[in-house]
PDB file of C-alpha atoms in Angstrom:
ATOM      1  CA  MET R   1      -3.814   2.892  20.695  1.00  0.00           C
ATOM      2  CA  ILE R   2      -4.622   0.681  17.362  1.00  0.00           C
ATOM      3  CA  ARG R   3      -2.793  -2.601  16.979  1.00  0.00           C
ATOM      4  CA  ALA R   4      -3.362  -5.532  14.420  1.00  0.00           C
ATOM      5  CA  GLU R   5      -1.058  -7.754  13.430  1.00  0.00           C
ATOM      6  CA  LYS R   6      -1.047 -10.566  10.827  1.00  0.00           C
ATOM      7  CA  ILE R   7      -5.301 -10.167  10.960  1.00  0.00           C
ATOM      8  CA  THR R   8      -7.071 -12.779   8.479  1.00  0.00           C
ATOM      9  CA  LYS R   9     -11.041 -13.051   7.963  1.00  0.00           C
ATOM     10  CA  ARG R  10     -12.973 -15.365   5.265  1.00  0.00           C
ATOM     11  CA  TYR R  11     -16.498 -15.190   4.129  1.00  0.00           C
ATOM     12  CA  LYS R  12     -17.213 -18.281   2.529  1.00  0.00           C
ATOM     13  CA  ASP R  13     -15.374 -17.983  -0.772  1.00  0.00           C
ATOM     14  CA  VAL R  14     -14.188 -14.557  -0.491  1.00  0.00           C
ATOM     15  CA  GLN R  15     -10.786 -13.498   1.592  1.00  0.00           C
ATOM     16  CA  ALA R  16     -11.622  -9.935   3.154  1.00  0.00           C
ATOM     17  CA  LEU R  17      -8.423  -9.833   5.196  1.00  0.00           C
ATOM     18  CA  ASP R  18      -5.342 -11.171   4.599  1.00  0.00           C
ATOM     19  CA  GLY R  19      -2.260 -10.854   7.057  1.00  0.00           C
ATOM     20  CA  PHE R  20      -3.740  -6.665   8.030  1.00  0.00           C
ATOM     21  CA  ASP R  21      -0.953  -4.528  10.014  1.00  0.00           C
ATOM     22  CA  LEU R  22      -2.165  -1.463  11.282  1.00  0.00           C
ATOM     23  CA  ASP R  23      -0.281   0.300  14.525  1.00  0.00           C
ATOM     24  CA  VAL R  24      -1.583   3.737  15.376  1.00  0.00           C
ATOM     25  CA  SER R  25      -0.092   5.765  17.980  1.00  0.00           C
ATOM     26  CA  ARG R  26      -2.109   7.661  20.706  1.00  0.00           C
ATOM     27  CA  GLY R  27      -3.583  10.644  19.533  1.00  0.00           C
ATOM     28  CA  THR R  28      -3.176  10.244  15.340  1.00  0.00           C
ATOM     29  CA  VAL R  29      -5.852  10.349  12.642  1.00  0.00           C
ATOM     30  CA  CYS R  30      -4.879   7.253  10.429  1.00  0.00           C
ATOM     31  CA  GLY R  31      -6.812   7.333   7.110  1.00  0.00           C
ATOM     32  CA  LEU R  32      -7.774   3.759   6.174  1.00  0.00           C
ATOM     33  CA  LEU R  33      -7.570   3.936   2.185  1.00  0.00           C
ATOM     34  CA  GLY R  34      -8.245   1.113  -0.415  1.00  0.00           C
ATOM     35  CA  PRO R  35     -10.288   0.076  -3.060  1.00  0.00           C
ATOM     36  CA  ASN R  36     -14.018  -1.373  -2.641  1.00  0.00           C
ATOM     37  CA  GLY R  37     -13.672  -4.637  -1.467  1.00  0.00           C
ATOM     38  CA  ALA R  38     -10.154  -4.415  -0.107  1.00  0.00           C
ATOM     39  CA  GLY R  39     -11.336  -5.170   3.469  1.00  0.00           C
ATOM     40  CA  LYS R  40     -11.467  -1.903   5.141  1.00  0.00           C
ATOM     41  CA  THR R  41     -14.711  -1.950   6.720  1.00  0.00           C
ATOM     42  CA  THR R  42     -14.114  -5.653   7.874  1.00  0.00           C
ATOM     43  CA  ALA R  43     -10.919  -4.344   9.785  1.00  0.00           C
ATOM     44  CA  VAL R  44     -12.749  -1.595  11.325  1.00  0.00           C
ATOM     45  CA  LYS R  45     -15.449  -4.446  12.306  1.00  0.00           C
ATOM     46  CA  ILE R  46     -12.902  -6.477  13.964  1.00  0.00           C
ATOM     47  CA  LEU R  47     -11.057  -3.730  15.801  1.00  0.00           C
ATOM     48  CA  THR R  48     -14.569  -2.637  16.993  1.00  0.00           C
ATOM     49  CA  THR R  49     -15.410  -6.441  18.587  1.00  0.00           C
ATOM     50  CA  LEU R  50     -18.495  -6.523  16.051  1.00  0.00           C
ATOM     51  CA  THR R  51     -16.886  -9.445  13.786  1.00  0.00           C
ATOM     52  CA  ARG R  52     -14.282 -12.145  14.921  1.00  0.00           C
ATOM     53  CA  ARG R  53     -10.788 -12.501  13.056  1.00  0.00           C
ATOM     54  CA  ASP R  54      -9.842 -16.104  11.574  1.00  0.00           C
ATOM     55  CA  SER R  55      -6.486 -15.378  12.925  1.00  0.00           C
ATOM     56  CA  GLY R  56      -3.811 -12.968  14.253  1.00  0.00           C
ATOM     57  CA  THR R  57      -3.962 -10.310  17.051  1.00  0.00           C
ATOM     58  CA  ALA R  58      -5.500  -6.991  17.834  1.00  0.00           C
ATOM     59  CA  ALA R  59      -6.118  -4.708  20.666  1.00  0.00           C
ATOM     60  CA  VAL R  60      -7.516  -1.166  20.869  1.00  0.00           C
ATOM     61  CA  ALA R  61      -6.300   1.277  24.048  1.00  0.00           C
ATOM     62  CA  GLY R  62      -4.243  -2.075  25.090  1.00  0.00           C
ATOM     63  CA  TYR R  63      -6.977  -4.676  25.457  1.00  0.00           C
ATOM     64  CA  ASP R  64      -7.301  -7.526  23.218  1.00  0.00           C
ATOM     65  CA  VAL R  65     -10.602  -7.249  21.084  1.00  0.00           C
ATOM     66  CA  SER R  66     -11.193 -10.957  21.562  1.00  0.00           C
ATOM     67  CA  THR R  67     -10.602 -11.622  24.957  1.00  0.00           C
ATOM     68  CA  HIS R  68     -11.420  -8.525  26.665  1.00  0.00           C
ATOM     69  CA  PRO R  69     -14.668  -7.025  24.466  1.00  0.00           C
ATOM     70  CA  GLN R  70     -16.077  -5.180  27.026  1.00  0.00           C
ATOM     71  CA  GLN R  71     -12.824  -3.202  27.974  1.00  0.00           C
ATOM     72  CA  VAL R  72     -12.869  -2.272  24.449  1.00  0.00           C
ATOM     73  CA  LYS R  73     -16.020  -1.170  23.690  1.00  0.00           C
ATOM     74  CA  ALA R  74     -15.526   0.936  26.643  1.00  0.00           C
ATOM     75  CA  ASN R  75     -12.677   2.640  25.285  1.00  0.00           C
ATOM     76  CA  ILE R  76     -13.840   3.442  21.656  1.00  0.00           C
ATOM     77  CA  GLY R  77     -16.635   5.331  20.095  1.00  0.00           C
ATOM     78  CA  LEU R  78     -18.039   4.435  16.223  1.00  0.00           C
ATOM     79  CA  VAL R  79     -19.436   6.148  13.766  1.00  0.00           C
ATOM     80  CA  GLY R  80     -20.840   4.201  11.059  1.00  0.00           C
ATOM     81  CA  GLN R  81     -21.705   4.912   7.100  1.00  0.00           C
ATOM     82  CA  HIS R  82     -25.304   6.015   8.398  1.00  0.00           C
ATOM     83  CA  ALA R  83     -26.768   7.899  10.785  1.00  0.00           C
ATOM     84  CA  ALA R  84     -27.940   6.006  13.989  1.00  0.00           C
ATOM     85  CA  LEU R  85     -29.990   8.619  15.285  1.00  0.00           C
ATOM     86  CA  ASP R  86     -34.077   9.658  15.953  1.00  0.00           C
ATOM     87  CA  GLU R  87     -35.235  11.789  13.753  1.00  0.00           C
ATOM     88  CA  ILE R  88     -38.427  12.683  15.691  1.00  0.00           C
ATOM     89  CA  LEU R  89     -36.234  13.204  18.969  1.00  0.00           C
ATOM     90  CA  GLY R  90     -34.324  16.960  18.784  1.00  0.00           C
ATOM     91  CA  ALA R  91     -30.747  17.171  18.862  1.00  0.00           C
ATOM     92  CA  ARG R  92     -30.262  17.036  22.805  1.00  0.00           C
ATOM     93  CA  GLN R  93     -33.009  14.395  23.383  1.00  0.00           C
ATOM     94  CA  ASN R  94     -31.210  12.233  21.178  1.00  0.00           C
ATOM     95  CA  LEU R  95     -27.870  13.104  23.185  1.00  0.00           C
ATOM     96  CA  VAL R  96     -29.314  12.289  26.599  1.00  0.00           C
ATOM     97  CA  MET R  97     -31.027   9.143  25.532  1.00  0.00           C
ATOM     98  CA  PHE R  98     -27.381   7.945  24.503  1.00  0.00           C
ATOM     99  CA  GLY R  99     -26.504   9.069  27.390  1.00  0.00           C
ATOM    100  CA  ARG R 100     -29.158   7.150  29.101  1.00  0.00           C
ATOM    101  CA  LEU R 101     -28.189   4.035  27.033  1.00  0.00           C
ATOM    102  CA  TYR R 102     -24.640   4.589  28.215  1.00  0.00           C
ATOM    103  CA  HIS R 103     -25.745   4.547  31.798  1.00  0.00           C
ATOM    104  CA  LEU R 104     -25.510   7.674  33.062  1.00  0.00           C
ATOM    105  CA  GLY R 105     -27.658   9.259  35.694  1.00  0.00           C
ATOM    106  CA  SER R 106     -30.584  11.759  33.992  1.00  0.00           C
ATOM    107  CA  ALA R 107     -28.447  14.639  35.565  1.00  0.00           C
ATOM    108  CA  ALA R 108     -25.182  13.685  34.155  1.00  0.00           C
ATOM    109  CA  ALA R 109     -26.652  12.497  31.095  1.00  0.00           C
ATOM    110  CA  ALA R 110     -28.216  16.005  30.396  1.00  0.00           C
ATOM    111  CA  ARG R 111     -24.642  17.898  31.504  1.00  0.00           C
ATOM    112  CA  ARG R 112     -22.957  15.608  28.984  1.00  0.00           C
ATOM    113  CA  ALA R 113     -25.540  16.424  26.281  1.00  0.00           C
ATOM    114  CA  ASP R 114     -25.090  20.059  26.869  1.00  0.00           C
ATOM    115  CA  GLU R 115     -21.265  20.155  26.762  1.00  0.00           C
ATOM    116  CA  LEU R 116     -21.331  18.062  23.372  1.00  0.00           C
ATOM    117  CA  LEU R 117     -23.877  20.503  21.622  1.00  0.00           C
ATOM    118  CA  GLU R 118     -21.709  23.575  22.676  1.00  0.00           C
ATOM    119  CA  GLN R 119     -18.437  21.415  21.712  1.00  0.00           C
ATOM    120  CA  PHE R 120     -20.065  20.606  17.949  1.00  0.00           C
ATOM    121  CA  GLU R 121     -21.715  24.020  17.262  1.00  0.00           C
ATOM    122  CA  LEU R 122     -25.222  22.609  17.620  1.00  0.00           C
ATOM    123  CA  ALA R 123     -26.451  24.106  20.911  1.00  0.00           C
ATOM    124  CA  ASP R 124     -28.529  26.510  19.218  1.00  0.00           C
ATOM    125  CA  ALA R 125     -30.306  23.745  17.572  1.00  0.00           C
ATOM    126  CA  GLY R 126     -30.496  21.696  20.309  1.00  0.00           C
ATOM    127  CA  THR R 127     -34.841  21.909  20.264  1.00  0.00           C
ATOM    128  CA  ARG R 128     -34.683  21.461  16.539  1.00  0.00           C
ATOM    129  CA  GLN R 129     -35.692  17.776  15.754  1.00  0.00           C
ATOM    130  CA  VAL R 130     -33.540  16.022  13.848  1.00  0.00           C
ATOM    131  CA  SER R 131     -35.248  15.293  10.766  1.00  0.00           C
ATOM    132  CA  SER R 132     -34.917  19.498   9.800  1.00  0.00           C
ATOM    133  CA  PHE R 133     -31.051  18.877  10.097  1.00  0.00           C
ATOM    134  CA  SER R 134     -28.767  19.288   7.320  1.00  0.00           C
ATOM    135  CA  GLY R 135     -26.361  16.241   6.217  1.00  0.00           C
ATOM    136  CA  GLY R 136     -23.582  17.915   8.030  1.00  0.00           C
ATOM    137  CA  MET R 137     -25.612  18.834  10.955  1.00  0.00           C
ATOM    138  CA  ARG R 138     -26.585  15.010  11.457  1.00  0.00           C
ATOM    139  CA  ARG R 139     -23.533  13.897  10.914  1.00  0.00           C
ATOM    140  CA  ARG R 140     -21.898  16.274  13.970  1.00  0.00           C
ATOM    141  CA  LEU R 141     -24.401  15.036  15.875  1.00  0.00           C
ATOM    142  CA  ASP R 142     -23.932  11.491  14.895  1.00  0.00           C
ATOM    143  CA  LEU R 143     -19.998  12.161  15.971  1.00  0.00           C
ATOM    144  CA  ALA R 144     -21.468  13.854  19.396  1.00  0.00           C
ATOM    145  CA  ALA R 145     -23.462  11.096  19.962  1.00  0.00           C
ATOM    146  CA  SER R 146     -20.427   8.758  19.633  1.00  0.00           C
ATOM    147  CA  LEU R 147     -18.452  10.980  22.429  1.00  0.00           C
ATOM    148  CA  ILE R 148     -20.955  10.421  25.147  1.00  0.00           C
ATOM    149  CA  LEU R 149     -18.153   8.650  27.531  1.00  0.00           C
ATOM    150  CA  ALA R 150     -15.309  10.682  25.584  1.00  0.00           C
ATOM    151  CA  PRO R 151     -13.674   7.635  24.200  1.00  0.00           C
ATOM    152  CA  PRO R 152      -9.906   8.068  23.870  1.00  0.00           C
ATOM    153  CA  VAL R 153     -10.098   6.300  20.231  1.00  0.00           C
ATOM    154  CA  LEU R 154     -12.921   6.886  18.022  1.00  0.00           C
ATOM    155  CA  PHE R 155     -13.805   4.985  14.494  1.00  0.00           C
ATOM    156  CA  LEU R 156     -15.378   6.678  11.677  1.00  0.00           C
ATOM    157  CA  ASP R 157     -16.310   4.600   8.902  1.00  0.00           C
ATOM    158  CA  GLU R 158     -16.717   7.034   5.910  1.00  0.00           C
ATOM    159  CA  PRO R 159     -18.376   9.922   7.734  1.00  0.00           C
ATOM    160  CA  THR R 160     -19.026  12.520   4.931  1.00  0.00           C
ATOM    161  CA  THR R 161     -20.358  10.428   1.972  1.00  0.00           C
ATOM    162  CA  GLY R 162     -23.205  11.553   0.367  1.00  0.00           C
ATOM    163  CA  LEU R 163     -22.491  15.212   1.785  1.00  0.00           C
ATOM    164  CA  ASP R 164     -22.388  18.565   0.011  1.00  0.00           C
ATOM    165  CA  PRO R 165     -18.955  20.024   0.372  1.00  0.00           C
ATOM    166  CA  ARG R 166     -20.488  22.539   3.106  1.00  0.00           C
ATOM    167  CA  GLY R 167     -21.580  19.267   5.131  1.00  0.00           C
ATOM    168  CA  ARG R 168     -18.148  17.874   4.757  1.00  0.00           C
ATOM    169  CA  ASN R 169     -16.093  20.972   5.826  1.00  0.00           C
ATOM    170  CA  GLU R 170     -18.179  20.851   8.799  1.00  0.00           C
ATOM    171  CA  VAL R 171     -17.442  17.105   9.478  1.00  0.00           C
ATOM    172  CA  TRP R 172     -13.801  18.073   8.932  1.00  0.00           C
ATOM    173  CA  GLN R 173     -13.814  20.773  11.585  1.00  0.00           C
ATOM    174  CA  ALA R 174     -15.368  18.332  14.397  1.00  0.00           C
ATOM    175  CA  ILE R 175     -12.424  15.796  13.520  1.00  0.00           C
ATOM    176  CA  ARG R 176      -9.985  18.151  13.482  1.00  0.00           C
ATOM    177  CA  ALA R 177     -10.758  19.317  17.213  1.00  0.00           C
ATOM    178  CA  LEU R 178     -10.937  16.006  18.182  1.00  0.00           C
ATOM    179  CA  ALA R 179      -7.615  14.916  17.595  1.00  0.00           C
ATOM    180  CA  ARG R 180      -6.508  18.428  18.886  1.00  0.00           C
ATOM    181  CA  GLY R 181      -7.872  17.162  22.076  1.00  0.00           C
ATOM    182  CA  GLY R 182      -6.170  13.864  22.029  1.00  0.00           C
ATOM    183  CA  THR R 183      -8.583  11.661  20.540  1.00  0.00           C
ATOM    184  CA  THR R 184      -7.418   8.819  18.496  1.00  0.00           C
ATOM    185  CA  VAL R 185      -9.065   8.369  15.209  1.00  0.00           C
ATOM    186  CA  LEU R 186      -9.440   5.783  12.592  1.00  0.00           C
ATOM    187  CA  LEU R 187     -10.878   7.271   9.565  1.00  0.00           C
ATOM    188  CA  THR R 188     -12.102   5.375   6.227  1.00  0.00           C
ATOM    189  CA  THR R 189     -12.966   6.858   3.400  1.00  0.00           C
ATOM    190  CA  GLN R 190     -14.036   7.320   0.048  1.00  0.00           C
ATOM    191  CA  TYR R 191     -12.272  10.462  -0.529  1.00  0.00           C
ATOM    192  CA  LEU R 192      -8.379  10.865  -1.256  1.00  0.00           C
ATOM    193  CA  GLU R 193      -8.690  14.631  -0.379  1.00  0.00           C
ATOM    194  CA  GLU R 194     -10.140  13.910   2.876  1.00  0.00           C
ATOM    195  CA  ALA R 195      -7.517  11.589   4.298  1.00  0.00           C
ATOM    196  CA  ASP R 196      -4.895  14.508   2.838  1.00  0.00           C
ATOM    197  CA  GLN R 197      -6.566  16.971   4.919  1.00  0.00           C
ATOM    198  CA  LEU R 198      -7.424  15.468   7.669  1.00  0.00           C
ATOM    199  CA  ALA R 199      -4.884  12.321   8.232  1.00  0.00           C
ATOM    200  CA  GLY R 200      -1.475  12.428   9.625  1.00  0.00           C
ATOM    201  CA  MET R 201      -0.845   9.268   8.997  1.00  0.00           C
ATOM    202  CA  ILE R 202      -2.273   6.822   6.210  1.00  0.00           C
ATOM    203  CA  ALA R 203      -2.441   2.880   5.418  1.00  0.00           C
ATOM    204  CA  LEU R 204      -2.933   1.751   2.200  1.00  0.00           C
ATOM    205  CA  ILE R 205      -4.859  -1.595   2.193  1.00  0.00           C
ATOM    206  CA  ASP R 206      -5.150  -3.747  -0.937  1.00  0.00           C
ATOM    207  CA  ALA R 207      -6.526  -7.512  -0.991  1.00  0.00           C
ATOM    208  CA  GLY R 208      -6.831  -7.333   2.634  1.00  0.00           C
ATOM    209  CA  ARG R 209      -3.410  -6.127   3.572  1.00  0.00           C
ATOM    210  CA  VAL R 210      -1.792  -2.909   4.061  1.00  0.00           C
ATOM    211  CA  VAL R 211       0.631  -2.800   1.124  1.00  0.00           C
ATOM    212  CA  ALA R 212       2.220   1.309   1.879  1.00  0.00           C
ATOM    213  CA  GLN R 213       1.766   2.967   5.509  1.00  0.00           C
ATOM    214  CA  GLY R 214       2.981   6.720   6.115  1.00  0.00           C
ATOM    215  CA  THR R 215       2.421  10.232   6.142  1.00  0.00           C
ATOM    216  CA  PRO R 216       1.434  11.885   3.032  1.00  0.00           C
ATOM    217  CA  SER R 217       4.196  13.172   2.555  1.00  0.00           C
ATOM    218  CA  GLN R 218       5.782  10.156   2.544  1.00  0.00           C
ATOM    219  CA  LEU R 219       3.556   8.267   0.463  1.00  0.00           C
ATOM    220  CA  LYS R 220       3.560  11.294  -2.044  1.00  0.00           C
ATOM    221  CA  ALA R 221       7.572  10.838  -2.019  1.00  0.00           C
ATOM    222  CA  ARG R 222       7.358   7.424  -3.369  1.00  0.00           C
ATOM    223  CA  LEU R 223       6.603   8.277  -6.767  1.00  0.00           C
ATOM    224  CA  GLY R 224       9.323  11.468  -6.599  1.00  0.00           C
ATOM    225  CA  GLY R 225       9.164  14.666  -5.691  1.00  0.00           C
ATOM    226  CA  ASP R 226       8.332  18.398  -7.114  1.00  0.00           C
ATOM    227  CA  ARG R 227       7.813  18.991 -10.766  1.00  0.00           C
ATOM    228  CA  VAL R 228       7.658  21.722 -12.548  1.00  0.00           C
ATOM    229  CA  GLU R 229       4.942  21.937 -15.436  1.00  0.00           C
ATOM    230  CA  VAL R 230       4.657  24.168 -18.043  1.00  0.00           C
ATOM    231  CA  VAL R 231       2.139  24.714 -20.632  1.00  0.00           C
ATOM    232  CA  VAL R 232       3.158  26.385 -23.548  1.00  0.00           C
ATOM    233  CA  ARG R 233       0.767  28.721 -25.967  1.00  0.00           C
ATOM    234  CA  HIS R 234       2.258  27.813 -29.284  1.00  0.00           C
ATOM    235  CA  ALA R 235       2.317  24.102 -30.019  1.00  0.00           C
ATOM    236  CA  ASP R 236       5.513  24.906 -32.384  1.00  0.00           C
ATOM    237  CA  ASP R 237       7.514  26.013 -29.260  1.00  0.00           C
ATOM    238  CA  LEU R 238       7.147  22.751 -27.374  1.00  0.00           C
ATOM    239  CA  ALA R 239      10.439  20.829 -28.523  1.00  0.00           C
ATOM    240  CA  LYS R 240      12.211  23.888 -27.509  1.00  0.00           C
ATOM    241  CA  ALA R 241      10.832  24.719 -24.266  1.00  0.00           C
ATOM    242  CA  ALA R 242      11.303  20.826 -23.556  1.00  0.00           C
ATOM    243  CA  GLY R 243      14.784  21.236 -24.337  1.00  0.00           C
ATOM    244  CA  LEU R 244      15.056  24.598 -22.200  1.00  0.00           C
ATOM    245  CA  LEU R 245      13.463  22.136 -19.089  1.00  0.00           C
ATOM    246  CA  ARG R 246      15.192  19.224 -19.629  1.00  0.00           C
ATOM    247  CA  ALA R 247      11.773  17.568 -19.288  1.00  0.00           C
ATOM    248  CA  SER R 248      11.407  14.227 -18.564  1.00  0.00           C
ATOM    249  CA  GLU R 249       7.456  14.482 -19.871  1.00  0.00           C
ATOM    250  CA  VAL R 250       6.304  15.872 -23.155  1.00  0.00           C
ATOM    251  CA  ASP R 251       2.375  15.738 -24.059  1.00  0.00           C
ATOM    252  CA  GLU R 252       1.778  17.091 -27.114  1.00  0.00           C
ATOM    253  CA  ASP R 253      -1.757  16.921 -26.903  1.00  0.00           C
ATOM    254  CA  ASN R 254      -2.154  19.425 -24.516  1.00  0.00           C
ATOM    255  CA  ARG R 255       1.446  21.215 -25.205  1.00  0.00           C
ATOM    256  CA  ARG R 256       2.345  20.426 -21.462  1.00  0.00           C
ATOM    257  CA  ILE R 257       6.234  19.367 -20.644  1.00  0.00           C
ATOM    258  CA  SER R 258       7.473  18.770 -17.018  1.00  0.00           C
ATOM    259  CA  ALA R 259      10.392  18.236 -15.448  1.00  0.00           C
ATOM    260  CA  PRO R 260      11.516  16.846 -12.058  1.00  0.00           C
ATOM    261  CA  VAL R 261      13.422  19.579  -9.905  1.00  0.00           C
ATOM    262  CA  SER R 262      15.151  19.230  -6.147  1.00  0.00           C
ATOM    263  CA  ASP R 263      14.093  22.848  -5.239  1.00  0.00           C
ATOM    264  CA  GLY R 264      11.085  23.846  -6.613  1.00  0.00           C
ATOM    265  CA  VAL R 265      10.273  27.443  -5.679  1.00  0.00           C
ATOM    266  CA  ALA R 266      14.115  27.945  -7.094  1.00  0.00           C
ATOM    267  CA  ALA R 267      13.510  25.856 -10.407  1.00  0.00           C
ATOM    268  CA  LEU R 268       9.902  28.031 -10.851  1.00  0.00           C
ATOM    269  CA  ILE R 269      11.698  31.343 -10.581  1.00  0.00           C
ATOM    270  CA  GLN R 270      14.893  30.174 -13.082  1.00  0.00           C
ATOM    271  CA  ALA R 271      12.060  28.451 -15.403  1.00  0.00           C
ATOM    272  CA  ALA R 272      10.440  31.491 -16.037  1.00  0.00           C
ATOM    273  CA  GLN R 273      13.165  33.845 -16.556  1.00  0.00           C
ATOM    274  CA  ALA R 274      14.208  31.301 -19.477  1.00  0.00           C
ATOM    275  CA  PHE R 275      10.937  31.121 -20.856  1.00  0.00           C
ATOM    276  CA  ARG R 276      10.922  35.286 -20.797  1.00  0.00           C
ATOM    277  CA  ASP R 277      14.534  35.535 -22.103  1.00  0.00           C
ATOM    278  CA  SER R 278      13.671  32.988 -25.212  1.00  0.00           C
ATOM    279  CA  GLY R 279      10.628  34.482 -26.017  1.00  0.00           C
ATOM    280  CA  ILE R 280       8.372  31.515 -25.433  1.00  0.00           C
ATOM    281  CA  GLU R 281       4.650  32.513 -24.421  1.00  0.00           C
ATOM    282  CA  VAL R 282       3.301  30.313 -21.949  1.00  0.00           C
ATOM    283  CA  GLU R 283      -0.039  29.657 -20.503  1.00  0.00           C
ATOM    284  CA  ASP R 284       0.555  28.041 -17.283  1.00  0.00           C
ATOM    285  CA  ILE R 285       3.289  27.230 -15.153  1.00  0.00           C
ATOM    286  CA  GLY R 286       3.353  26.335 -11.766  1.00  0.00           C
ATOM    287  CA  VAL R 287       5.522  23.581  -9.092  1.00  0.00           C
ATOM    288  CA  ARG R 288       3.314  20.348  -8.792  1.00  0.00           C
ATOM    289  CA  ARG R 289       3.644  17.440  -6.280  1.00  0.00           C
ATOM    290  CA  PRO R 290       2.213  13.851  -6.565  1.00  0.00           C
ATOM    291  CA  THR R 291      -1.196  13.468  -5.136  1.00  0.00           C
ATOM    292  CA  LEU R 292      -2.781  11.023  -3.158  1.00  0.00           C
ATOM    293  CA  ASP R 293      -4.824   9.873  -6.419  1.00  0.00           C
ATOM    294  CA  GLU R 294      -1.540   8.722  -7.906  1.00  0.00           C
ATOM    295  CA  VAL R 295      -0.005   7.147  -5.235  1.00  0.00           C
ATOM    296  CA  PHE R 296      -3.407   5.204  -4.674  1.00  0.00           C
ATOM    297  CA  LEU R 297      -3.375   4.247  -8.474  1.00  0.00           C
ATOM    298  CA  SER R 298       0.283   3.389  -8.802  1.00  0.00           C
ATOM    299  CA  LEU R 299       0.059   0.896  -5.474  1.00  0.00           C
ATOM    300  CA  THR R 300      -3.100  -0.552  -6.210  1.00  0.00           C
ATOM    301  CA  GLY R 301      -3.754   0.005  -9.837  1.00  0.00           C
ATOM    302  CA  LYS R 302      -7.539   0.927  -9.245  1.00  0.00           C
ATOM    303  CA  GLY R 303      -9.571   4.148  -9.834  1.00  0.00           C
ATOM    304  CA  ASN R 304     -11.597   4.513  -6.605  1.00  0.00           C
ATOM    305  CA  ALA R 305     -11.225   4.221  -2.832  1.00  0.00           C
TER     306      ALA R 305
END
C-alpha cells in the first residue's frame, strides 16, 4: 500500500532524503522512527503529494504520487502535528464541514459525522465547542476528520506530541481500532514506546535512508536475546554472584550483573534457586529484553527520535 524506492530530496545544502526505501503491506501499522532531521516528515510530505521528490519512485495505494496525485489524495488521510480543527465549532459541526469540503452532500456529511463520532467515542460531546476539548479528545476528533472518506491509508505525523499519558492512550486505542478495521497506517513518532505499542513493523531512518526495518521483536533481536539481570544486596557478594550466573556484564556501582540466556523463564528459576542455595541476598532479579531505545541508540548513535 505504501512503496518508496531510492527517494532523494535536497533542500539547498541539506540532503533530507538520500536513497529512502520503504514497503508497507496492506493493514499494517508501520512506525517510522529516526533522529530529529533524519527525514521522517520529508518522507511523509512526498508520500502524501505535498512535496516533490528529486529522484526515485513512490506509490501509495497503487498510484504514483507524481503522475497520479489526485488518486493518491483520494486514498489517503493525513493527520499532521497540529490539529486542523475549528475551535469555535462543535465536534459534529467540524466533521460535517470536512464532509462538505470533501464534496459530500449535506445529508451524507451529517450521516458520516455521526458515524465517526460513535466510532471515536465522541458522540456525547458532539455539540460541545472544540475549544473545551482535552488534548486527547481533539486528537481523536482530528483522526475522525481524516477518515471522512474512509481512506485505506492513513498518515500520522507525531499524532500524540504534547499529550498527557491519558490523552496518548486515547489516541492509541483509536489507532488500534483503525488497524483492526484494515486501515494501513504510517506513523512517525518521537516516542519509542509508542512505536513498540502500536507498530507491527518499524522502519528506522537515519541521514535520509532506512538503516533497519522489521518487527519490533526482530529489531530487538539484533542486539541479542533475553538476559537475566540481578541486583545483589551486598557488594561483597558481587564476584561470587557473577560466577554463579556466568555474567557477561558486571556493574559494580549498582551491584548489578547480567548474562545472556536462551530460555528466559527457565534461566530465571535456575538463577533464583542458585542464589538461594548459596546464601546470596538479592534485591532484584528478572528477565530483561532489549528495548527499542537500545536498538535506536545502537543503530543511530543518537538519543532522541
